[in-house]
XYZ file of C-alpha atoms in Angstrom:
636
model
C 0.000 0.000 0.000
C 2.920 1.852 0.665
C 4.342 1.485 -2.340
C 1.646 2.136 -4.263
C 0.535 5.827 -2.687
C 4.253 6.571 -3.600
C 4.082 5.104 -7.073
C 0.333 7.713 -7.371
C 2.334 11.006 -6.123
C 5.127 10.287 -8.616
C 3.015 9.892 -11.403
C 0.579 12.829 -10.209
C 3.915 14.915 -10.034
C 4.674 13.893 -13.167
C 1.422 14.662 -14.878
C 1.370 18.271 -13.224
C 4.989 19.056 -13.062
C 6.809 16.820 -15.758
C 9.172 16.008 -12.840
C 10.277 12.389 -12.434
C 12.608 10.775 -9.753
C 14.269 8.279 -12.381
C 15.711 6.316 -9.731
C 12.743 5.302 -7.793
C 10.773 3.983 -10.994
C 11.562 1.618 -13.675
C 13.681 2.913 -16.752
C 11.030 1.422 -19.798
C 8.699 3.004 -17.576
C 10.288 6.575 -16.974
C 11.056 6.486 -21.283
C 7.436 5.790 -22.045
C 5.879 8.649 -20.270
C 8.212 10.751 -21.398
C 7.296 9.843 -24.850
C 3.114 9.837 -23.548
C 3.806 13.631 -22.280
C 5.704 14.879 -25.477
C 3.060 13.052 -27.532
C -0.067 14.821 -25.563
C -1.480 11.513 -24.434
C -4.372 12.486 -21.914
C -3.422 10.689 -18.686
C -7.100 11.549 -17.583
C -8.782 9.156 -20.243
C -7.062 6.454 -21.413
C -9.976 4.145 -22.653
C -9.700 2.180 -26.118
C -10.504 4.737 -28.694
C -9.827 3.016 -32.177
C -11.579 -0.071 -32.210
C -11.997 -2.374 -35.203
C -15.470 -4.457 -35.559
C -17.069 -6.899 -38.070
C -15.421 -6.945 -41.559
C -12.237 -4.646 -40.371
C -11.570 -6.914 -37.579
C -11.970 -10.146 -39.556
C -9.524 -8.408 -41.846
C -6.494 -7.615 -39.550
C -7.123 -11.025 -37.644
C -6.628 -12.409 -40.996
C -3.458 -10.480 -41.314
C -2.158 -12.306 -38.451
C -4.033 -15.338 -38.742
C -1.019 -18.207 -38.700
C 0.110 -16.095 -35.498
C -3.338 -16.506 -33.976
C -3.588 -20.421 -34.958
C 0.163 -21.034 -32.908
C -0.727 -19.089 -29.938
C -4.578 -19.838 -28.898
C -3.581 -23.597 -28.255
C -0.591 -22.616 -25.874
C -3.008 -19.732 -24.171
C -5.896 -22.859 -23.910
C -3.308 -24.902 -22.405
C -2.515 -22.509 -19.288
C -6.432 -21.219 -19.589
C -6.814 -23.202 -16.043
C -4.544 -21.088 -14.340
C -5.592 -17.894 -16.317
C -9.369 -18.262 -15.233
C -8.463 -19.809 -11.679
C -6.602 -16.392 -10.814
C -8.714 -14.062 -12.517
C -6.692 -12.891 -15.224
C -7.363 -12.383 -19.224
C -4.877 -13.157 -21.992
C -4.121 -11.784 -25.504
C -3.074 -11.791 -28.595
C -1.521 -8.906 -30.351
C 0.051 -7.788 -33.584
C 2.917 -5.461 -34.558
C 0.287 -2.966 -34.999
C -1.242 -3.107 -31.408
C -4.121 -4.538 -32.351
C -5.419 -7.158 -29.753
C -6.858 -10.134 -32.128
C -7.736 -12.387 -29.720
C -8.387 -11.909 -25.895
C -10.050 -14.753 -23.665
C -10.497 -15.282 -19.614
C -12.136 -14.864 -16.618
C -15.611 -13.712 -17.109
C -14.565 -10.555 -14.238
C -12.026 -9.526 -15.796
C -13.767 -9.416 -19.186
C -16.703 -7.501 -17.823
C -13.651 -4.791 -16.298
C -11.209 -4.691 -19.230
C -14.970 -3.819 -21.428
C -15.476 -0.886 -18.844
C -12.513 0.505 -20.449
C -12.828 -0.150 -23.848
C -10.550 -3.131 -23.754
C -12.126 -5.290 -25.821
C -11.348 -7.494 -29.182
C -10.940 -5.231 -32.211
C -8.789 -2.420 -29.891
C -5.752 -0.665 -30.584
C -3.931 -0.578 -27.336
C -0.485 1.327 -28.239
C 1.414 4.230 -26.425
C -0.056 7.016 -28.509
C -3.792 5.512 -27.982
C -4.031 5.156 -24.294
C 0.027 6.020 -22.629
C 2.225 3.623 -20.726
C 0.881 0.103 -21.012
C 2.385 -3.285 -21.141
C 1.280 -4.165 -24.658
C 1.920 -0.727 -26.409
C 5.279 -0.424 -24.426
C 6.354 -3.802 -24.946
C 5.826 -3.011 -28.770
C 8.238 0.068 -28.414
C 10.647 -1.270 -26.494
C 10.523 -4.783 -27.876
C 10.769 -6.359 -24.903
C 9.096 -8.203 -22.124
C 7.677 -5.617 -19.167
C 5.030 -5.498 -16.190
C 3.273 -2.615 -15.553
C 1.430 -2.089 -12.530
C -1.307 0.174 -11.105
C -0.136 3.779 -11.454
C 3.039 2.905 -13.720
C 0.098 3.317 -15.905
C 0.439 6.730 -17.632
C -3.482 6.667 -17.862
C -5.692 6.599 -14.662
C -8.134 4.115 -16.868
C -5.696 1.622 -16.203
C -4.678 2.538 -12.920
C -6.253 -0.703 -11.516
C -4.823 -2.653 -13.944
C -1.667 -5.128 -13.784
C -0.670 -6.139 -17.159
C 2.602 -8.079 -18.223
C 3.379 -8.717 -22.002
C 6.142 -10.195 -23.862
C 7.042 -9.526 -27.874
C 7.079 -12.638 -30.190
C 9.694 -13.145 -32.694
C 10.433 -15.109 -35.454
C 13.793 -16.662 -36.333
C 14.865 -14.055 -37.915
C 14.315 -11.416 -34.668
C 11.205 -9.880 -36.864
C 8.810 -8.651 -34.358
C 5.607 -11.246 -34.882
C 3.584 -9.802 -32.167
C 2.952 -9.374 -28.445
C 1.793 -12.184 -25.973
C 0.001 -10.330 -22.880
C -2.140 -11.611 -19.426
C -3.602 -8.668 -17.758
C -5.944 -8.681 -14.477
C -7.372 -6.069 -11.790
C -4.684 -5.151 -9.431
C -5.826 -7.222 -7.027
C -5.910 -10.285 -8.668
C -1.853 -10.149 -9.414
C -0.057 -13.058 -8.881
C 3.625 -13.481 -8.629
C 4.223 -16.355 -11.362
C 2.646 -13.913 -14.293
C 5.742 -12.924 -15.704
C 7.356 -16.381 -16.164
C 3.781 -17.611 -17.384
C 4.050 -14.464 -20.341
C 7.415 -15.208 -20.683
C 7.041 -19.360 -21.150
C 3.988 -18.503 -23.587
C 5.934 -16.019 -25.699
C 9.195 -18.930 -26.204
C 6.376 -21.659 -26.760
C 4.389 -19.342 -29.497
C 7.971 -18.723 -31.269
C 9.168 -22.620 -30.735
C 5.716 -23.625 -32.392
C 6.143 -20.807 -35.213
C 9.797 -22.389 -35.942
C 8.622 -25.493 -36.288
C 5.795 -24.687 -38.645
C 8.271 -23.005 -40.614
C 10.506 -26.019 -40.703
C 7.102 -28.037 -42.015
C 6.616 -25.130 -44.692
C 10.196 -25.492 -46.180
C 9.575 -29.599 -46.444
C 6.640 -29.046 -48.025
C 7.463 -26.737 -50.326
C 10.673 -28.852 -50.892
C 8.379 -31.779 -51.849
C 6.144 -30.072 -53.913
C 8.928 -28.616 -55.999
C 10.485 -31.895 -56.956
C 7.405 -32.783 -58.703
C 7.585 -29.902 -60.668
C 8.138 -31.077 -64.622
C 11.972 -30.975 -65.369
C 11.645 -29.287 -68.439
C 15.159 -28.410 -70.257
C 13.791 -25.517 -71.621
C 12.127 -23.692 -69.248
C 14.372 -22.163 -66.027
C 12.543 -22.929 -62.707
C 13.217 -22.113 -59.190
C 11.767 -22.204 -56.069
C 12.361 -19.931 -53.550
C 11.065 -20.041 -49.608
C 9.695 -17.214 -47.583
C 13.885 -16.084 -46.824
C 13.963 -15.524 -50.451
C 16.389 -18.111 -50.995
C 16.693 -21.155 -53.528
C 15.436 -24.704 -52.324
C 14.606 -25.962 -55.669
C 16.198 -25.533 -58.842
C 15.143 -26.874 -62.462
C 17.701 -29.241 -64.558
C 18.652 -26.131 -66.917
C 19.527 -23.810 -63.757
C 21.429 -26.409 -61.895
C 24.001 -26.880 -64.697
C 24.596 -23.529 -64.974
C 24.943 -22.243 -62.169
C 27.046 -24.271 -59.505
C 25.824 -24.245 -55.574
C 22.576 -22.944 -56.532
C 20.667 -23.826 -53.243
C 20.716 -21.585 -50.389
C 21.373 -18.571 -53.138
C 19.473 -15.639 -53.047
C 17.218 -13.998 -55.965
C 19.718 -10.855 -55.569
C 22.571 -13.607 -56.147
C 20.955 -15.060 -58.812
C 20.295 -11.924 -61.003
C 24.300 -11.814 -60.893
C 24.192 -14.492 -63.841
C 21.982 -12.584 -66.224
C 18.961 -14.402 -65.630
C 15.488 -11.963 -65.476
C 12.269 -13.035 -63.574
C 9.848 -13.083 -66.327
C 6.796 -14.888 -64.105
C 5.894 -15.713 -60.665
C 3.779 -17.350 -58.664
C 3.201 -17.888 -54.936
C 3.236 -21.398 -53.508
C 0.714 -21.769 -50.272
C 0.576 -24.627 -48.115
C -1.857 -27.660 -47.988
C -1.712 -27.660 -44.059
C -2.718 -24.516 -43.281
C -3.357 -22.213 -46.901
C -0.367 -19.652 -45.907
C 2.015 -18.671 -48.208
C 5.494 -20.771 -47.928
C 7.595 -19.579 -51.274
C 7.458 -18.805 -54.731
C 7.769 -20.426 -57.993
C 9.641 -17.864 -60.630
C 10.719 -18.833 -64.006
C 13.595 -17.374 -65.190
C 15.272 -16.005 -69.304
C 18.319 -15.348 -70.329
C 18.809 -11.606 -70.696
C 18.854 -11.608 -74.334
C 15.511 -12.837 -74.509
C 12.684 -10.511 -74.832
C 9.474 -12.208 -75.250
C 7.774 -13.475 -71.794
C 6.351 -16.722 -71.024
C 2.868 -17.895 -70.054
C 3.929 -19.020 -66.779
C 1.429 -21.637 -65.383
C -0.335 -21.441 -61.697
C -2.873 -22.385 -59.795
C -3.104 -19.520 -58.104
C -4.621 -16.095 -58.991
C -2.782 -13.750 -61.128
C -1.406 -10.331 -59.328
C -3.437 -7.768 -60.967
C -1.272 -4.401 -61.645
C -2.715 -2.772 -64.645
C 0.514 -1.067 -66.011
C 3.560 -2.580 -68.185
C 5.579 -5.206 -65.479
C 8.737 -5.407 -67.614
C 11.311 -7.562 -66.986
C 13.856 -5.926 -64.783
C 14.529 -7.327 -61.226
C 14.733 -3.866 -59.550
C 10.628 -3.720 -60.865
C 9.568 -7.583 -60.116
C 10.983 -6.990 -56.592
C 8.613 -4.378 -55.809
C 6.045 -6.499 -57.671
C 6.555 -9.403 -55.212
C 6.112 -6.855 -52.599
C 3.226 -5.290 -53.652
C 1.720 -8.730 -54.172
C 2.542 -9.554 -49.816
C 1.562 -6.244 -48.972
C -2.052 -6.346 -50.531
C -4.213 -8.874 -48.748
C -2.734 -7.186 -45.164
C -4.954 -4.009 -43.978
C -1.533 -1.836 -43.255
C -1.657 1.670 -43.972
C 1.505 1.693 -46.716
C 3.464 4.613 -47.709
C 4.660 4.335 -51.195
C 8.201 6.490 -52.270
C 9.436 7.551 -55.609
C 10.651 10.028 -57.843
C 8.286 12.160 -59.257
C 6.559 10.024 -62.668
C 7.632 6.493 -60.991
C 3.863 5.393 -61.228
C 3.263 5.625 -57.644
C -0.799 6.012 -58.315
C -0.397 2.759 -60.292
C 1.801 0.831 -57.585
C -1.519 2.287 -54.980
C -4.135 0.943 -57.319
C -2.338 -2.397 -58.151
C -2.230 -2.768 -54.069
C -5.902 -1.776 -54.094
C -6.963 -4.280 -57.506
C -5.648 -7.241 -55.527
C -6.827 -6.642 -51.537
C -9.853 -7.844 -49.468
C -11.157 -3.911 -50.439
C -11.185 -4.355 -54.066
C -14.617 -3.839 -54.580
C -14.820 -1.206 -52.543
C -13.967 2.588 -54.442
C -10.186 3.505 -54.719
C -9.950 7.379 -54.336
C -6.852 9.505 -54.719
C -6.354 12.589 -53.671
C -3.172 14.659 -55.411
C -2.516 16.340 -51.823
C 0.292 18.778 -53.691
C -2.380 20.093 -55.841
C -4.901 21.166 -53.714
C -5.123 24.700 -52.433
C -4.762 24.803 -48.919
C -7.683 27.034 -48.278
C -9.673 24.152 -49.743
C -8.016 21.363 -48.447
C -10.301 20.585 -45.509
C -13.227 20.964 -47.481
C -11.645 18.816 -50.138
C -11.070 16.086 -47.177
C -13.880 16.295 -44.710
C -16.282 17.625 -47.223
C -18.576 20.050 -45.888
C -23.000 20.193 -45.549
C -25.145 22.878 -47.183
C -25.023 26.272 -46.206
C -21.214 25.388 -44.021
C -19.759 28.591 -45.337
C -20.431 31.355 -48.403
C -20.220 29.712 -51.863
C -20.661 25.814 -50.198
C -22.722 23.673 -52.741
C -26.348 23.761 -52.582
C -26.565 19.816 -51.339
C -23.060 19.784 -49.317
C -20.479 18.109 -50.938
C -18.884 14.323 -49.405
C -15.345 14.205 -48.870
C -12.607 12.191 -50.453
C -12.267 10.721 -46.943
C -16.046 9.870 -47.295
C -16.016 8.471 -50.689
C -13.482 6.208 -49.900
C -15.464 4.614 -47.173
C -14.966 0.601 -47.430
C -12.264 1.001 -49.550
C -8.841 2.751 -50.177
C -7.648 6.315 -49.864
C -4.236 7.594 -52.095
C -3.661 10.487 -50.562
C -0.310 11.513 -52.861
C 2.348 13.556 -52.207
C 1.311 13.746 -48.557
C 4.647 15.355 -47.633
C 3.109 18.393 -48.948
C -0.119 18.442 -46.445
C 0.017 21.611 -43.954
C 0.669 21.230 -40.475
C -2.817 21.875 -39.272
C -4.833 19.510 -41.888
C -1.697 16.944 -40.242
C -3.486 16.719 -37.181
C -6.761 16.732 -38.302
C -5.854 13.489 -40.641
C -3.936 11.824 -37.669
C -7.042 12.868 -35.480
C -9.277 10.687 -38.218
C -6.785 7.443 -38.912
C -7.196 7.281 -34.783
C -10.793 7.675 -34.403
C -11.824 6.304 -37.933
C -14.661 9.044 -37.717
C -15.259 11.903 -39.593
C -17.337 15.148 -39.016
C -18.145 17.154 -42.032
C -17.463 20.935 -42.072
C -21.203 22.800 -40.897
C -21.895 19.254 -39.375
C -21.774 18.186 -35.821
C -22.473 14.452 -36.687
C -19.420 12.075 -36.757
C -19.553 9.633 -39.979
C -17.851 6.177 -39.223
C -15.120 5.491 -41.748
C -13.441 1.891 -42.988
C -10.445 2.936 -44.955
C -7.267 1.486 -46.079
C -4.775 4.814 -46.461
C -2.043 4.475 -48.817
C 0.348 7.782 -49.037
C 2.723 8.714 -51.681
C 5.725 10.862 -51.939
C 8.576 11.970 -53.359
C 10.280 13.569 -50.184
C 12.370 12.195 -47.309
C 9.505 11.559 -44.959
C 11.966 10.604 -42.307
C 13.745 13.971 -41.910
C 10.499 15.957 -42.841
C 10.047 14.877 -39.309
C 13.551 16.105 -37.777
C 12.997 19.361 -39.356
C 9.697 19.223 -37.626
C 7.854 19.772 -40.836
C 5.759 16.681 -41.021
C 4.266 15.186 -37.378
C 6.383 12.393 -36.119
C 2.925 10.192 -34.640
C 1.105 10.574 -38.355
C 4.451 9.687 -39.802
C 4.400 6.512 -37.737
C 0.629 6.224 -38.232
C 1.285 5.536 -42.323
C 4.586 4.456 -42.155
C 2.826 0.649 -41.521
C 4.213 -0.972 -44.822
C 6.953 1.399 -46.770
C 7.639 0.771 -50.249
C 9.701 2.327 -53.077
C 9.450 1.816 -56.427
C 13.077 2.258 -58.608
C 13.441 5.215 -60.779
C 13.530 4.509 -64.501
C 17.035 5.138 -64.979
C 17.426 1.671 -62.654
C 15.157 -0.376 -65.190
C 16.393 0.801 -68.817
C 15.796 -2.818 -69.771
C 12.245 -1.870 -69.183
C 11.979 0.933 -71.971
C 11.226 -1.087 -75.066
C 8.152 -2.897 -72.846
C 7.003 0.834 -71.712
C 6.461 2.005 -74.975
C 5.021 -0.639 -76.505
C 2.656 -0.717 -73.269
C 1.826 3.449 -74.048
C 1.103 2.433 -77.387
C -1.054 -0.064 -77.186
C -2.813 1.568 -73.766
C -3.876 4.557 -76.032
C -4.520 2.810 -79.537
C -1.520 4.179 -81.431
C 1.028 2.422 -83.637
C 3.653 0.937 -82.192
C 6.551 3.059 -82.508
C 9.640 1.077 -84.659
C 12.465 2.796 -83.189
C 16.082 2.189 -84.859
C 18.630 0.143 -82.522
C 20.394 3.488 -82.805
C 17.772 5.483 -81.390
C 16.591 2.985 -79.056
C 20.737 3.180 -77.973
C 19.823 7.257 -77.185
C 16.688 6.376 -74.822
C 19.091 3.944 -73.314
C 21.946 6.341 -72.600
C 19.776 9.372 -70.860
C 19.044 9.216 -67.459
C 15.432 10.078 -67.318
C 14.985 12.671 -64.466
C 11.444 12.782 -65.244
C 10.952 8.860 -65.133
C 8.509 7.040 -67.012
C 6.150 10.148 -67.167
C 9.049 11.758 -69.320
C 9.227 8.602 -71.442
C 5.271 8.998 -72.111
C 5.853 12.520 -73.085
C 8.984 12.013 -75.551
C 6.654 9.116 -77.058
C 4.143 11.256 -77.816
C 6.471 14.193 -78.936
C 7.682 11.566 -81.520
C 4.202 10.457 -82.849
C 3.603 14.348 -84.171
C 7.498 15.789 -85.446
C 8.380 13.962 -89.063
C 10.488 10.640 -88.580
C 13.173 12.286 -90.153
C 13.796 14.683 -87.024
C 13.747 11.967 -84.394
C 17.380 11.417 -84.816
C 17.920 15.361 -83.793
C 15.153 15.040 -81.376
C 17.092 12.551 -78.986
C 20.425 13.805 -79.586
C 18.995 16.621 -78.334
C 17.471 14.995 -75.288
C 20.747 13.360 -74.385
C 22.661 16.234 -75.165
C 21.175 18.738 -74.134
C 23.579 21.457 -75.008
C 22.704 21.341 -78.928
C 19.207 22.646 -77.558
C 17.313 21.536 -80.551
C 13.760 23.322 -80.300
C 10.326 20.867 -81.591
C 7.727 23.293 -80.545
C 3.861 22.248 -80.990
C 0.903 24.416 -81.457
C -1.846 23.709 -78.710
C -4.127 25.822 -80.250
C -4.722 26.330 -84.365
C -5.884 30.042 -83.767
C -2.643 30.594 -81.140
C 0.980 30.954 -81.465
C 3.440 28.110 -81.319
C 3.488 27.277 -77.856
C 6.724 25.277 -76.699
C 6.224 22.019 -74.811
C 9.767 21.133 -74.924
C 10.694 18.254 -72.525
C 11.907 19.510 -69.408
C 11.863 23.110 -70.540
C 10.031 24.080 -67.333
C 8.042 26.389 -69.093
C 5.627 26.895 -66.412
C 7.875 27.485 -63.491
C 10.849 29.417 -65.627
C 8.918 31.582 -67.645
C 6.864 35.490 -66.550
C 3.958 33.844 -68.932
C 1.795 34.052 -65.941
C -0.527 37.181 -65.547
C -3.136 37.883 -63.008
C -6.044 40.573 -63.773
C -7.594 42.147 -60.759
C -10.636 41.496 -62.418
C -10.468 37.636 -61.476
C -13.044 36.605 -58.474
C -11.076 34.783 -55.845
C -12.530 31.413 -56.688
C -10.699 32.026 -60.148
C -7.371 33.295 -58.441
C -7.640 30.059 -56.643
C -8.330 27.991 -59.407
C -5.484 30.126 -61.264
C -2.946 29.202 -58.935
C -3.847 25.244 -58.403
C -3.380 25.448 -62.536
C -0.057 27.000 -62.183
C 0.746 24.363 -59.567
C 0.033 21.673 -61.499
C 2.009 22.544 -64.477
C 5.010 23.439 -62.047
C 4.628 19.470 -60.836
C 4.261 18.626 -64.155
C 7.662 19.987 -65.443
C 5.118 21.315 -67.751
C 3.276 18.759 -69.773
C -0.217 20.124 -70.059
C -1.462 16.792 -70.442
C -0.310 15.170 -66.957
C -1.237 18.389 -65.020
C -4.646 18.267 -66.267
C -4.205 14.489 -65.008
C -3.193 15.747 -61.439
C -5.961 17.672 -61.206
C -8.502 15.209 -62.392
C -9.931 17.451 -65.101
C -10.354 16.433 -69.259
C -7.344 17.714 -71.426
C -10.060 19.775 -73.692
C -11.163 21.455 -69.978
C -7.509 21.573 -68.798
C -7.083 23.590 -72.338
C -9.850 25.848 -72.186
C -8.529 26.816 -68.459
C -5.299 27.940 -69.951
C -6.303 30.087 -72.894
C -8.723 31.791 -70.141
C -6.211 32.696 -67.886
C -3.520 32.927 -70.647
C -0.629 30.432 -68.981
């Protein structure tokens, strides 16, 4: 009792004064309301906040679902002692969402007075200190007791957790037994501790079942001499290798794909391999050309096709992201997608999108850069009649609205203000949403998946982008390889364009096809588009000057089109930077502010767009014949 009125001024000090006695209290302790206090976590509240339910729970358990079918037989085994003492125990994943919690009937009935329930995300940032959100931050094992709590919801609360790892140290989730203070018994800790090794001595051995069976299923694979097959287990390293691949390339098992690529052999088709036992993935199948050979195979599998609706090439540095986007899409992770600007991160978003539980739900992107930030919230949130002067007649549902079941692309979210920052992270926590005018919360399902070109990581050390909504997308990163690290891809791209938009296929010269090899492509495959179509409309007898001119840029050759018949020549050359480099720009003072506005998001655009008239009016959403019309209005 002592102890514990000690332990309540200390934290009561804390909470007023910010003043801790470090040596009386435990170090993970001291760090993790440190980081509750500089992260504005009320230590008044503290109940669960973000819970998931019905098909959004089903979804994340699913996520986790091999974890879940190891660790409820070892938590039914000691479920005795667990009820016996009073006590509840759960299952968590990286994300710190409890999956699975069973107990004492008690301690149910308490943990659902605060919101600790099934479905809940029970992290530092959501309610403070805690075993189970701490435990995830400091990846390791810790007890918190009573008012070590940073919340006074928990204050009755003893709760011990332990992390779960695979073999490789990857963090699998978080083992936890939690009861009313009262009901604490001595022997928790070894009983978290003894489930956590059983959980990861279970998921080893499964793991050892997965790589026999796949080892057994890929001996019955057809030895065909032609056709270059390997198998590859979840490591990403060989454990089968067809007759054609084994002569050529000594010590083959154990390789890597990375090693592999070494001999100048390209992935061409995959497929994923998943188990009899259990239906989880346990490797791949990928058949392999020689480099020199261009055409693809028809690569035959049992399994569904990965949907991505742009050109997949042949290059390794592309099929690697491929193979990630393919483990990243049936998970319910937030994923933040990085690239150079014209990568095709919409396409990488949409492909992730095509292929998850969510794909009949609507996919709606948002170009975050391009939006105004005066209208940004309204944009967002969306807004009901008669919110503010000039709101529609009928209100107008926000992106975050239309998404609703489905998948938000907000892009180039390193260019979101500060204050519509805290508003989103305020949204991805509560999954509600209140429309501007409106003072009724909308419940919201959503699957966020950012884009950017920018450093997100030291946005946040120059305090420029919000460290907790950083880590609140930052789930499942990804980053798709600039164009200059897939040149072998170029030949595939164009044809791709070509075909995409009903044109002839372009029969470029090896010579000339040796110039789009040799430049660099700053503006990626968005460039490539544009030089494509730049080719279609000058004579074939000036596409030799055309590239040289690309590659070299100091001749400074000058293709100019007209955009409109009745206008002069206006010049779209490639990377000219017209918009951004040029006084063109003019702004009456006879423009309403709803045109200034829409003035300036044009201008914006065409700065993004290095530009191309056609891919700003695709950033902004708008028809090229619009996009056109806008122009000669404001005269850009």
């Amino acid at each position: 009792m002592f102890e514990e009125s000690v332990s309540l001024r200390m934290w009561k000090r804390f909470v007023q004064e910010g003043v801790i006695d470090s040596a009386r209290i435990n170090k993970r302790i001291t760090e993790s309301w440190h980081r509750c206090k500089r992260n504005r976590v009320n230590p008044y509240a503290g109940t669960g906040q973000v819970v998931l339910a019905g098909d959004a729970l089903k979804r994340q358990q699913e996520s986790s679902r091999l974890l879940l079918e190891l660790a409820l037989p070892q938590i039914d085994r000691l479920s005795p002692f667990i009820h016996d003492v009073g006590m509840i125990a759960l299952v968590i994943d990286p994300e710190g969402y409890v999956l699975s919690m069973r107990g004492e009937k008690g301690a149910l009935l308490d943990a659902n007075a605060i919101n600790f329930v099934e479905g809940v995300r029970w992290t530092e940032e959501e309610v403070g200190t805690n075993a189970i959100g701490t435990a995830l931050m400091a990846k390791e094992a810790i007890m918190v007791n009573g008012t070590e709590h940073y919340s006074v919801a928990s204050h009755r609360w003893s709760c011990f957790a332990a992390p779960i790892r695979d073999e490789a140290g990857g963090l699998l989730g978080v083992i936890d037994v939690s009861s009313p203070l009262e009901r604490s018994h001595p022997q928790t800790m070894a009983t978290v501790m003894t489930l956590a090794y059983s959980i990861e001595q279970a998921w080893m051995k499964q793991r050892q079942q997965d790589e026999l069976e796949l080892l057994q299923r890929s001996v019955l694979l057809a030895d065909e001499p032609e056709r270059h097959l390997i198998v590859y287990n979840q490591e990403e390293r060989v454990v089968y290798a067809s007759a054609g691949i084994r002569k050529q390339i000594a010590g083959w098992s154990g390789r890597t794909r990375r090693e592999l690529a070494e001999y100048g052999l390209m992935e061409v088709r995959q497929a994923p391999v998943f188990s009899g036992r259990h239906n989880g993935l346990i490797g791949w199948i990928v058949e392999l050309t020689p480099s020199s050979t261009r055409a693809p195979r028809i690569f035959l599998s049992g399994s569904p096709a990965f949907q991505f609706k742009g050109e997949k090439g042949t290059s390794a540095a592309f099929a690697s992201v491929l193979r990630e986007l393919e483990r990243i899409a049936p998970t319910d992770g937030n994923v933040v997608i990085y690239g150079e600007s014209g990568t095709g991160k919409e396409l990488a978003a949409q492909a992730i999108h095509d292929n998850s539980p969510r794909r009949e739900g609507p996919f709606v992107a948002v170009n975050c850069g391009a939006i105004p930030r005066e209208l940004m919230e309204s944009e967002l949130f969306g807004y009901v009649e008669g919110a503010f002067t000039g709101a529609r007649r009928r209100g107008y549902k926000g992106k975050l609205a239309q998404a609703n079941g489905g998948t938000l692309f907000l892009d180039e979210i390193g260019e979101i203000p500060a204050a519509m920052q805290v508003a989103l992270l305020r949204v991805l926590q509560e999954r509600k949403v209140t429309p501007i005018g409106s003072a009724e919360e909308q419940s919201l399902d959503i699957r966020v998946i950012a884009a950017t070109h920018r450093n997100l990581r030291q946005q946040v050390s120059e305090g420029t982008f919000r460290e907790d909504l950083y880590y609140r997308l930052h789930v499942l990163p990804v980053s798709l390889p600039p164009l200059r690290s897939r040149k072998e891809d170029i030949p595939l791209l164009i044809r791709h364009y070509c075909r995409k938009n009903g044109y002839d296929e372009l029969e470029l010269p090896d010579v000339l096809q040796k110039e789009l090899l040799a430049y660099d492509w700053p503006g990626n495959i968005r460039e490539l588009y544009n030089v494509v179509e730049r080719l279609r409309v000058i004579p074939r007898e000036d596409w030799k000057r055309f590239l040289a001119g690309l590659t070299r840029p100091d001749l400074n050759h000058d293709f100019s089109v007209s955009v409109y018949p009745d206008q002069p020549s206006t010049d779209l050359r490639l990377g000219a930077g017209h918009a951004a480099n040029e006084p063109a720009f003019y702004e009456p003072d006879s423009l309403r502010y709803r045109e200034k506005l829409e003035r300036q998001t044009i201008v914006q655009a065409l700065e993004k767009s290095g530009g191309s008239a056609s891919v700003a009016a695709e950033l902004l959403g708008i028809p090229r014949s619009t996009f056109y019309r806008k122009l000669k209005k404001y005269r850009l």
